[in-house]
Short mmCIF file of C-alpha atoms and ligand atoms in Angstrom, two decimals:
data_model
loop_
_atom_site.label_atom_id
_atom_site.label_comp_id
_atom_site.label_asym_id
_atom_site.label_seq_id
_atom_site.Cartn_x
_atom_site.Cartn_y
_atom_site.Cartn_z
CA MET A 11 0.18 -0.08 0.14
CA ILE A 12 0.96 3.85 -0.58
CA VAL A 13 -0.21 6.29 1.57
CA THR A 14 -0.26 9.88 0.22
CA VAL A 15 -0.24 12.63 2.93
CA THR A 16 -1.49 16.23 1.60
CA PRO A 17 -1.43 18.69 4.61
CA ASN A 18 -2.67 21.83 2.33
CA PRO A 19 -5.28 20.23 -0.10
CA SER A 20 -7.38 21.97 -2.28
CA LEU A 21 -10.16 22.18 -4.67
CA ASP A 22 -8.64 22.87 -7.97
CA ARG A 23 -10.93 25.00 -10.50
CA THR A 24 -9.23 24.97 -13.95
CA VAL A 25 -10.51 27.79 -16.70
CA LEU A 26 -9.76 27.50 -20.44
CA VAL A 27 -9.51 30.77 -21.99
CA GLY A 28 -8.21 31.83 -25.93
CA GLU A 29 -5.27 33.93 -24.49
CA LEU A 30 -4.97 35.72 -21.22
CA ALA A 31 -4.70 39.28 -20.72
CA ARG A 32 -4.04 41.55 -17.84
CA GLY A 33 -7.10 43.60 -17.14
CA ALA A 34 -9.50 42.36 -19.50
CA VAL A 35 -12.69 40.58 -19.26
CA HIS A 36 -12.38 36.83 -20.44
CA ARG A 37 -15.13 34.86 -21.42
CA VAL A 38 -14.28 31.38 -19.90
CA GLU A 39 -14.30 28.32 -22.88
CA ASP A 40 -14.30 25.62 -20.61
CA VAL A 41 -13.90 24.72 -16.71
CA ARG A 42 -13.45 21.72 -14.79
CA LEU A 43 -13.26 20.99 -10.96
CA ASP A 44 -10.70 18.45 -9.60
CA PRO A 45 -9.72 17.07 -6.35
CA GLY A 46 -6.20 19.00 -5.91
CA GLY A 47 -3.14 19.19 -3.71
CA LYS A 48 0.02 17.25 -4.80
CA GLY A 49 -0.33 14.15 -2.55
CA VAL A 50 -3.99 13.98 -3.63
CA ASN A 51 -3.14 13.96 -7.27
CA VAL A 52 -0.52 11.11 -6.57
CA ALA A 53 -3.03 9.23 -4.93
CA ARG A 54 -5.49 9.67 -8.04
CA ALA A 55 -2.82 8.26 -10.41
CA LEU A 56 -2.17 5.36 -8.05
CA VAL A 57 -5.73 4.26 -7.90
CA ALA A 58 -6.39 4.51 -11.79
CA ALA A 59 -3.44 2.05 -12.06
CA ASN A 60 -5.17 -0.29 -9.45
CA ARG A 61 -2.33 0.46 -6.67
CA PRO A 62 -3.60 0.06 -3.40
CA THR A 63 -3.89 3.60 -1.95
CA MET A 64 -4.94 5.78 0.94
CA CYS A 65 -4.91 9.44 0.96
CA VAL A 66 -4.67 11.40 4.17
CA LEU A 67 -5.78 14.79 4.36
CA PRO A 68 -7.44 17.45 6.50
CA THR A 69 -11.10 18.37 5.29
CA GLY A 70 -13.24 21.71 6.22
CA GLY A 71 -16.17 23.50 5.14
CA THR A 72 -18.02 23.17 1.94
CA GLU A 73 -14.83 23.04 -0.05
CA GLY A 74 -13.54 20.18 1.93
CA THR A 75 -16.80 18.30 1.48
CA CYS A 76 -16.89 18.56 -2.10
CA LEU A 77 -13.09 17.58 -2.39
CA ALA A 78 -13.78 14.53 -0.53
CA GLU A 79 -16.97 13.88 -2.55
CA LEU A 80 -14.51 14.21 -5.84
CA LEU A 81 -12.04 11.69 -4.43
CA VAL A 82 -14.97 9.29 -3.60
CA ALA A 83 -16.03 9.61 -7.10
CA GLU A 84 -12.55 8.94 -8.41
CA ALA A 85 -12.59 5.81 -5.94
CA VAL A 86 -9.63 6.88 -3.99
CA PRO A 87 -9.96 5.86 -0.48
CA VAL A 88 -9.78 8.65 1.57
CA VAL A 89 -8.83 9.22 5.24
CA GLU A 90 -10.15 12.52 6.17
CA VAL A 91 -8.97 14.81 9.49
CA PRO A 92 -11.73 17.03 10.01
CA ALA A 93 -10.53 20.56 10.21
CA ALA A 94 -12.58 23.46 11.46
CA SER A 95 -11.13 25.60 8.75
CA THR A 96 -12.17 25.73 5.01
CA THR A 97 -10.18 23.77 2.67
CA ARG A 98 -8.41 26.20 -0.12
CA SER A 99 -9.54 26.69 -3.50
CA ASN A 100 -6.88 26.84 -5.93
CA VAL A 101 -7.24 28.64 -9.52
CA THR A 102 -5.49 27.66 -12.96
CA VAL A 103 -6.00 29.39 -16.10
CA VAL A 104 -4.98 27.41 -19.01
CA GLU A 105 -4.39 29.15 -22.48
CA ALA A 106 -5.14 27.70 -26.00
CA ASP A 107 -1.46 27.09 -26.57
CA GLY A 108 -1.17 25.15 -23.20
CA THR A 109 0.28 27.99 -21.16
CA THR A 110 -0.52 27.56 -17.59
CA THR A 111 -0.90 30.46 -14.77
CA LYS A 112 -1.53 29.08 -11.12
CA LEU A 113 -3.34 30.91 -8.46
CA ASN A 114 -2.59 29.03 -5.27
CA GLU A 115 -4.10 30.19 -2.06
CA PRO A 116 -1.70 29.67 0.96
CA GLY A 117 -4.46 27.56 2.88
CA ASN A 118 -6.16 28.16 6.28
CA ALA A 119 -4.06 27.19 9.19
CA LEU A 120 -4.78 23.97 11.06
CA SER A 121 -4.76 23.87 14.72
CA ASP A 122 -2.08 21.92 16.83
CA THR A 123 -4.60 19.31 17.62
CA GLU A 124 -5.38 18.82 13.83
CA ILE A 125 -1.79 18.58 12.63
CA ALA A 126 -1.05 16.12 15.56
CA ALA A 127 -4.24 14.24 14.19
CA LEU A 128 -3.09 14.14 10.66
CA GLU A 129 0.43 12.74 11.63
CA ASN A 130 -1.17 10.15 14.02
CA ARG A 131 -3.39 9.09 11.55
CA THR A 132 -0.14 8.74 8.88
CA GLY A 133 1.75 7.01 11.67
CA GLU A 134 -1.16 4.33 11.84
CA LEU A 135 -0.93 3.52 8.44
CA ALA A 136 2.59 3.85 7.91
CA GLY A 137 3.08 0.14 9.42
CA ARG A 138 1.40 -1.39 6.68
CA ALA A 139 2.56 0.75 3.83
CA ASP A 140 5.58 0.25 1.46
CA TRP A 141 5.70 4.14 0.81
CA VAL A 142 4.52 7.00 2.73
CA VAL A 143 4.57 10.01 0.43
CA ALA A 144 4.07 13.48 1.73
CA CYS A 145 3.30 16.25 -0.75
CA GLY A 146 2.94 19.96 -1.20
CA SER A 147 3.12 23.37 0.69
CA LEU A 148 2.31 23.34 4.30
CA PRO A 149 -0.81 25.45 5.29
CA ALA A 150 -0.35 28.97 6.94
CA GLY A 151 1.32 28.20 10.56
CA CYS A 152 2.38 24.76 10.26
CA PRO A 153 5.91 23.95 11.62
CA ASP A 154 8.55 23.76 8.86
CA ASP A 155 9.67 20.63 10.19
CA LEU A 156 6.22 18.69 9.77
CA TYR A 157 7.81 16.56 6.73
CA GLY A 158 10.82 15.75 8.83
CA ARG A 159 8.58 14.53 11.67
CA LEU A 160 6.55 12.47 9.13
CA VAL A 161 9.93 11.10 7.65
CA ARG A 162 11.11 9.86 11.17
CA ALA A 163 7.83 8.56 12.25
CA ALA A 164 7.18 6.64 8.81
CA ARG A 165 10.66 5.12 8.60
CA ALA A 166 10.45 4.17 12.29
CA ALA A 167 7.18 2.16 11.21
CA GLY A 168 8.95 0.41 8.44
CA ALA A 169 8.02 2.48 5.27
CA ARG A 170 9.89 4.20 2.84
CA VAL A 171 9.28 7.83 2.38
CA ALA A 172 9.28 10.37 -0.34
CA VAL A 173 8.76 13.70 -0.03
CA ASP A 174 7.54 16.49 -2.76
CA ALA A 175 7.99 19.92 -1.30
CA SER A 176 10.04 23.08 -1.59
CA GLY A 177 12.03 25.76 0.52
CA PRO A 178 12.49 24.72 4.42
CA PRO A 179 10.12 21.83 4.72
CA LEU A 180 12.26 20.30 1.65
CA ARG A 181 15.50 20.77 3.72
CA GLU A 182 13.83 19.68 6.69
CA ALA A 183 12.76 16.59 4.85
CA CYS A 184 16.31 15.99 3.43
CA ARG A 185 17.84 16.66 7.08
CA ALA A 186 15.25 13.65 7.92
CA ARG A 187 16.90 11.56 5.38
CA ALA A 188 13.89 10.93 3.29
CA ASP A 189 14.28 7.93 0.73
CA LEU A 190 13.17 9.98 -2.39
CA VAL A 191 12.68 13.81 -2.99
CA THR A 192 11.26 15.10 -6.08
CA PRO A 193 12.11 18.99 -6.60
CA ASN A 194 11.52 20.27 -9.71
CA LEU A 195 14.47 22.81 -10.87
CA ALA A 196 13.13 26.00 -9.21
CA GLU A 197 12.73 24.23 -5.87
CA LEU A 198 16.10 22.63 -6.38
CA SER A 199 17.86 25.82 -7.30
CA GLU A 200 16.13 27.51 -4.16
CA LEU A 201 17.91 25.19 -2.12
CA ALA A 202 21.40 25.28 -3.72
CA ALA A 203 20.94 29.16 -3.67
CA ARG A 204 21.96 29.52 -7.26
CA PRO A 205 20.65 29.05 -10.84
CA LEU A 206 21.26 25.47 -12.42
CA ASN A 207 21.85 26.00 -16.01
CA ARG A 208 23.62 22.90 -16.89
CA LEU A 209 22.69 19.13 -16.42
CA GLY A 210 26.12 19.05 -14.54
CA ASP A 211 24.83 21.78 -12.19
CA VAL A 212 21.61 19.64 -11.67
CA VAL A 213 23.64 16.70 -11.05
CA GLU A 214 26.03 18.40 -8.28
CA VAL A 215 23.11 19.67 -6.33
CA ALA A 216 21.51 16.28 -6.15
CA ARG A 217 24.58 14.71 -5.25
CA ARG A 218 24.85 16.97 -2.50
CA VAL A 219 21.14 16.02 -1.59
CA GLN A 220 22.37 12.56 -1.42
CA ARG A 221 25.13 13.12 0.66
CA GLU A 222 22.69 14.36 3.66
CA GLY A 223 21.48 10.76 3.51
CA VAL A 224 18.63 10.85 0.66
CA ALA A 225 19.15 7.99 -1.51
CA THR A 226 17.41 8.94 -4.57
CA VAL A 227 16.71 12.43 -5.97
CA LEU A 228 14.11 12.65 -9.26
CA VAL A 229 14.48 16.09 -10.61
CA SER A 230 11.63 17.37 -12.72
CA LEU A 231 12.77 19.83 -15.73
CA GLY A 232 9.42 20.97 -17.18
CA ALA A 233 9.49 20.61 -21.03
CA ASP A 234 13.24 18.93 -20.57
CA GLY A 235 12.06 15.80 -18.77
CA ALA A 236 13.47 14.60 -15.90
CA LEU A 237 16.55 13.87 -14.20
CA LEU A 238 17.30 10.69 -11.72
CA VAL A 239 20.14 10.56 -9.08
CA GLU A 240 20.36 7.15 -7.53
CA GLY A 241 23.41 5.72 -5.75
CA ASN A 242 26.35 6.41 -8.40
CA GLY A 243 23.89 6.36 -11.29
CA VAL A 244 22.63 9.43 -13.26
CA TRP A 245 19.89 9.34 -16.16
CA HIS A 246 18.06 11.86 -18.14
CA GLY A 247 14.69 10.99 -19.24
CA THR A 248 12.93 12.74 -21.79
CA SER A 249 9.90 12.63 -24.39
CA ALA A 250 9.33 13.53 -27.62
CA SER A 251 7.66 17.09 -28.27
CA THR A 252 4.20 16.69 -27.25
CA PHE A 253 1.13 19.36 -27.39
CA VAL A 254 0.51 20.68 -23.71
CA ARG A 255 -2.86 20.99 -22.78
CA SER A 256 -2.42 21.84 -18.91
CA THR A 257 0.54 21.11 -16.96
CA VAL A 258 -0.93 21.20 -13.62
CA GLY A 259 -0.79 17.74 -11.90
CA ALA A 260 2.44 16.60 -14.28
CA GLY A 261 4.89 16.64 -11.15
CA ASP A 262 2.46 14.45 -9.26
CA ALA A 263 2.15 12.07 -12.11
CA LEU A 264 5.80 12.14 -12.95
CA LEU A 265 5.98 10.93 -8.93
CA ALA A 266 3.32 8.71 -9.34
CA GLY A 267 4.76 6.96 -12.36
CA PHE A 268 7.80 6.36 -10.70
CA LEU A 269 6.36 4.80 -7.80
CA LEU A 270 4.18 2.29 -9.80
CA ALA A 271 7.28 1.26 -11.75
CA GLY A 272 9.41 0.20 -8.53
CA ALA A 273 11.05 3.76 -7.79
CA ARG A 274 14.87 2.36 -8.84
CA GLY A 275 16.74 3.16 -11.79
CA PRO A 276 16.16 3.88 -15.41
CA SER A 277 13.15 1.95 -16.21
CA ALA A 278 11.32 3.59 -13.26
CA LEU A 279 12.62 7.01 -14.79
CA HIS A 280 11.26 6.20 -18.16
CA HIS A 281 7.88 4.89 -16.67
CA ALA A 282 7.73 8.35 -14.84
CA VAL A 283 8.58 10.58 -17.53
CA ALA A 284 5.55 9.02 -19.50
CA TYR A 285 3.21 9.71 -16.69
CA GLY A 286 4.65 12.98 -16.70
CA THR A 287 4.11 13.46 -20.72
CA ALA A 288 0.69 11.98 -20.16
CA ALA A 289 -0.68 14.19 -17.71
CA VAL A 290 0.36 17.60 -19.87
CA ARG A 291 -1.89 16.51 -22.62
CA LEU A 292 -4.65 15.73 -20.42
CA PRO A 293 -7.25 18.98 -19.18
CA GLY A 294 -6.78 20.55 -15.81
CA SER A 295 -4.85 18.43 -13.20
CA ARG A 296 -6.84 15.20 -14.71
CA MET A 297 -4.24 12.30 -13.95
CA PRO A 298 -3.27 9.59 -16.48
CA GLY A 299 -4.32 6.19 -16.28
CA PRO A 300 -2.64 3.31 -17.78
CA ASP A 301 -4.31 4.02 -21.13
CA ASP A 302 -3.12 6.97 -21.71
CA LEU A 303 0.76 6.27 -21.51
CA CYS A 304 2.92 6.14 -24.56
CA PHE A 305 6.06 4.82 -23.81
CA ASP A 306 7.70 4.53 -27.26
CA SER A 307 8.05 8.75 -27.27
CA VAL A 308 10.30 8.55 -23.88
CA HIS A 309 14.09 8.04 -24.17
CA VAL A 310 16.31 7.64 -21.06
CA THR A 311 20.29 8.40 -21.68
CA GLY A 312 23.28 8.90 -19.27
CA VAL A 313 24.13 12.51 -18.86
CA ASP A 314 26.76 14.66 -20.54
CA GLU A 315 27.10 16.86 -17.49
CA SER A 316 28.27 19.46 -19.96
CA LEU A 317 25.14 20.10 -21.57
CA THR A 318 22.56 22.43 -20.92
CA LEU A 319 19.23 21.30 -19.64
CA ASN A 320 17.55 20.82 -23.06
CA GLY A 321 20.61 18.56 -24.04
CA THR A 322 22.44 21.10 -26.13
CA ALA A 323 26.14 22.39 -26.00
CA ALA A 324 26.50 25.20 -23.09
N1 ADP B 413 6.04 21.55 -21.43
C1 ADP B 413 5.99 20.24 -21.10
N2 ADP B 413 6.23 19.54 -22.12
C2 ADP B 413 6.32 18.31 -22.04
N3 ADP B 413 6.43 17.30 -20.68
C3 ADP B 413 6.10 18.40 -19.77
C4 ADP B 413 5.95 19.86 -19.91
N4 ADP B 413 5.87 20.13 -18.50
C5 ADP B 413 6.20 19.24 -17.85
N5 ADP B 413 6.28 17.79 -18.44
C6 ADP B 413 6.65 16.60 -17.99
O1 ADP B 413 5.93 16.52 -16.64
C7 ADP B 413 6.85 16.16 -15.71
C8 ADP B 413 6.93 17.19 -14.59
O2 ADP B 413 7.11 18.42 -14.82
P1 ADP B 413 7.41 20.00 -13.87
O3 ADP B 413 6.46 21.07 -14.71
O4 ADP B 413 9.04 19.64 -14.32
O5 ADP B 413 6.81 19.42 -12.56
P2 ADP B 413 6.39 20.22 -11.32
O6 ADP B 413 4.62 20.20 -11.68
O7 ADP B 413 6.45 19.47 -10.21
O8 ADP B 413 6.73 21.57 -11.64
C9 ADP B 413 8.48 16.44 -16.31
O9 ADP B 413 9.22 15.90 -15.86
C10 ADP B 413 7.76 16.06 -18.09
O10 ADP B 413 8.11 14.81 -18.14
O1 FBP B 414 0.56 22.64 -2.48
P1 FBP B 414 0.91 23.67 -3.52
O2 FBP B 414 2.62 23.91 -3.69
O3 FBP B 414 0.33 25.00 -3.27
O4 FBP B 414 0.46 23.00 -4.93
C1 FBP B 414 -0.77 22.69 -4.91
C2 FBP B 414 -1.49 22.73 -6.19
O5 FBP B 414 -0.40 21.86 -6.91
C3 FBP B 414 -1.01 20.75 -7.61
O6 FBP B 414 -1.26 19.83 -6.86
C4 FBP B 414 -0.47 20.68 -8.86
O7 FBP B 414 0.69 20.28 -8.71
P2 FBP B 414 2.16 20.07 -9.84
O8 FBP B 414 1.70 21.17 -11.03
O9 FBP B 414 3.19 20.81 -9.11
O10 FBP B 414 2.17 18.76 -10.07
C5 FBP B 414 -2.78 20.99 -7.66
O11 FBP B 414 -3.54 20.03 -7.64
C6 FBP B 414 -2.66 22.30 -6.42
O12 FBP B 414 -3.49 23.05 -6.82
#
């Protein structure tokens, strides 16, 4: 079983417009509502692939009820931690050419009791889990070390732990020796406090994260694919160019694909990039299922560290 934890879930509303212009009135061409938040999306993709999954999340108010109902409709097993404050709503504007603009609310604060309940429910499930996957931003006022604490508790219960986070919560998860972290380029660059222009820069910072005790670093590079640093190995997965409908949830799909393929080595990277690529072809944050994947368009190679991120000479 894989347990996902999303301390700051959201109700995701995605609207489609021709071209976004600041200050203008737009007539929306299409709209969809998805259950959202990074761990929620990972759980949706896992369930779509028939992998036993539990999705732990706080829910509050009308939005929280709606979010839980949407998950039930997708047959995602949910462990709800009731929260006094309302679950946030995030808005995504997708333009006809696939350009994606996200407006993410910070998320209402959880009380200390609610945070403790989230940790307890996760801890109880961790004993039966292969992986605990903790993802996304933390709501207002939540301690930065929440993911670090979850890593320690889940590992003590015998599970491996993956964390997809940014800033201080990511740093704390690395310090607690998460088994797998999945930063995107901006998040890794923030961690390193410098721009990362070449594949070699990405590898160097990922190696630094490994030295802290994180076994596997999977860096998502948007249209340039993803880089896997594991043990002494480094691989770059790319896909042939594809049309982009919405990039929301692509990182979550990448992580789900990696876990579904065993979270190890170039074959898992190949599967992960197939998931990320499939996600950008789907509307809103709809998660891909096995039928959406196209493995032939994905290539995994060793890494020439002197190259820029898109594989051209510096
Ligand atoms: N514009 C794009 N074209 C093709 N694939 C993409 C594009 N954006 C994302 N992907 C795929 O989705 C994965 C995750 O995307 P990315 O934007 O890096 O993650 P995050 O959502 O975490 O920032 C990438 O590794 C890639 O496989
Ligand atoms: O917790 P954060 O960082 O605010 O992100 C939440 C948002 O990210 C998503 O999980 C999508 O994630 P990615 O596009 O990074 O894969 C949305 O469903 C949600 O609205």
